[in-house]
Tab-separated table of C-alpha atoms in Angstrom:
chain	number	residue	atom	x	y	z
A	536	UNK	CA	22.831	-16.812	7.909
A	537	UNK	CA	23.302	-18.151	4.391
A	538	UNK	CA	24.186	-21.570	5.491
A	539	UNK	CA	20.891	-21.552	7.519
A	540	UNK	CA	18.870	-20.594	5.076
A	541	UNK	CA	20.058	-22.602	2.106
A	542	UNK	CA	20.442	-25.982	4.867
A	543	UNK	CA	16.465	-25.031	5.776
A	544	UNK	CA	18.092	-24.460	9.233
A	545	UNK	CA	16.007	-21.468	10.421
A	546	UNK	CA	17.010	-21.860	13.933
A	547	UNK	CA	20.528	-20.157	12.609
A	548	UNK	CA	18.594	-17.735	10.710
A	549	UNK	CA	16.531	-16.961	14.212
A	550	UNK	CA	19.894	-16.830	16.352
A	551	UNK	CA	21.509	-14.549	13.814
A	552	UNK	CA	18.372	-11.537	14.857
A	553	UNK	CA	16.827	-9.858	17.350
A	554	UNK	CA	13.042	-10.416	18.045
A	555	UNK	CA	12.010	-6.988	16.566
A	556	UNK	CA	14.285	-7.330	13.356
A	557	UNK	CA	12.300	-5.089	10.609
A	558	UNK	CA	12.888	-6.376	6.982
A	559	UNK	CA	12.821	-3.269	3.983
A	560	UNK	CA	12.424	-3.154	0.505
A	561	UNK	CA	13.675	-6.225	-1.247
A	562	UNK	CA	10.800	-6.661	-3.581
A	563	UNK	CA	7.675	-8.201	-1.912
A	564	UNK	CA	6.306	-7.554	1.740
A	565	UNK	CA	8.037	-5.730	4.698
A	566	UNK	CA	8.316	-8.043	7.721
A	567	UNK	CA	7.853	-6.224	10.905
A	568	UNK	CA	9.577	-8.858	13.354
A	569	UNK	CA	11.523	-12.054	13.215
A	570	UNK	CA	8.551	-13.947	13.212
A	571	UNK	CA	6.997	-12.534	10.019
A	572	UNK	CA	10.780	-13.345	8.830
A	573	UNK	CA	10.836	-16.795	9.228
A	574	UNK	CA	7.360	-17.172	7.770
A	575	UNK	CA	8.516	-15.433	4.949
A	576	UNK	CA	11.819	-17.938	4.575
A	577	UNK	CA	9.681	-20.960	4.856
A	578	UNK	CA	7.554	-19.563	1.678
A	579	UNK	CA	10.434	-19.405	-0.016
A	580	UNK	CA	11.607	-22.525	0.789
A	581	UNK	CA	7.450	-24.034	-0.593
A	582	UNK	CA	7.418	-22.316	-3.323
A	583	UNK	CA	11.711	-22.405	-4.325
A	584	UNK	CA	12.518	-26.430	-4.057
A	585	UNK	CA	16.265	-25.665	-4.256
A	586	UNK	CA	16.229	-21.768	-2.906
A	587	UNK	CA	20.174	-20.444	-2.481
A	588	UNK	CA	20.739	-17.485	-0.861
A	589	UNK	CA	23.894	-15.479	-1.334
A	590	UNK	CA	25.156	-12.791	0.766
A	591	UNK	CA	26.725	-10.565	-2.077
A	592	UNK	CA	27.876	-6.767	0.303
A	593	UNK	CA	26.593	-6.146	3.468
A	594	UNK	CA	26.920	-3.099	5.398
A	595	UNK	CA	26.461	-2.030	8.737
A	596	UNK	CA	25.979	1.364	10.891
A	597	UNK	CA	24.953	1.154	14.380
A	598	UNK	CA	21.846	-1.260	14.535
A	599	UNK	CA	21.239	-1.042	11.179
A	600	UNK	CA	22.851	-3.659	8.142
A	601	UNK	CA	21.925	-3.161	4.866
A	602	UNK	CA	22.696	-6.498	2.480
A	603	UNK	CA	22.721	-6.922	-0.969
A	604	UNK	CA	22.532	-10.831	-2.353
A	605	UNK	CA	21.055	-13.067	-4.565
A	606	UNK	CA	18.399	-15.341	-4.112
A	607	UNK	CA	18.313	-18.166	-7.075
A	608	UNK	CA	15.612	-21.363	-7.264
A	609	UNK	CA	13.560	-22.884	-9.117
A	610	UNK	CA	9.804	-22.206	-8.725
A	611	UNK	CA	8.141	-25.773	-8.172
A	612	UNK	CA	5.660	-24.626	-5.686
A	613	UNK	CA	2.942	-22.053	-4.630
């Protein structure tokens, strides 16, 4: 996942979740299904030009993972 996003490879980041994946609380919009996801990734990737993700703790219990990470750039875009 990290390796996909910070390569702008978002066909890992696509493989890595289900179609209804549901994105919480991590400081801007809620995505309610891969495809919101991935739009959400490529605005990173416009408005970060060298956007690193880092997978810090992540937890899991039954279909549910929680992560914690940090997400570092520099803000060159919109």
């Amino acid at each position: 996942m990290e390796d996909g996003f910070n390569k702008q490879d978002l066909s890992v980041v696509e493989a890595s979740f289900t179609q209804d994946y549901v994105r919480h609380g991590y400081g801007g919009p809620s995505a309610h299904s891969l495809a919101e996801h991935i739009e959400s990734l490529k605005a990173y990737h416009s408005a970060l030009s060298n956007a690193r993700f880092e997978i810090q703790q992540m937890v899991s219990d039954g279909d549910s993972v929680a992560v914690r990470y940090i997400l570092r750039g520099t803000h060159t875009g919109t």
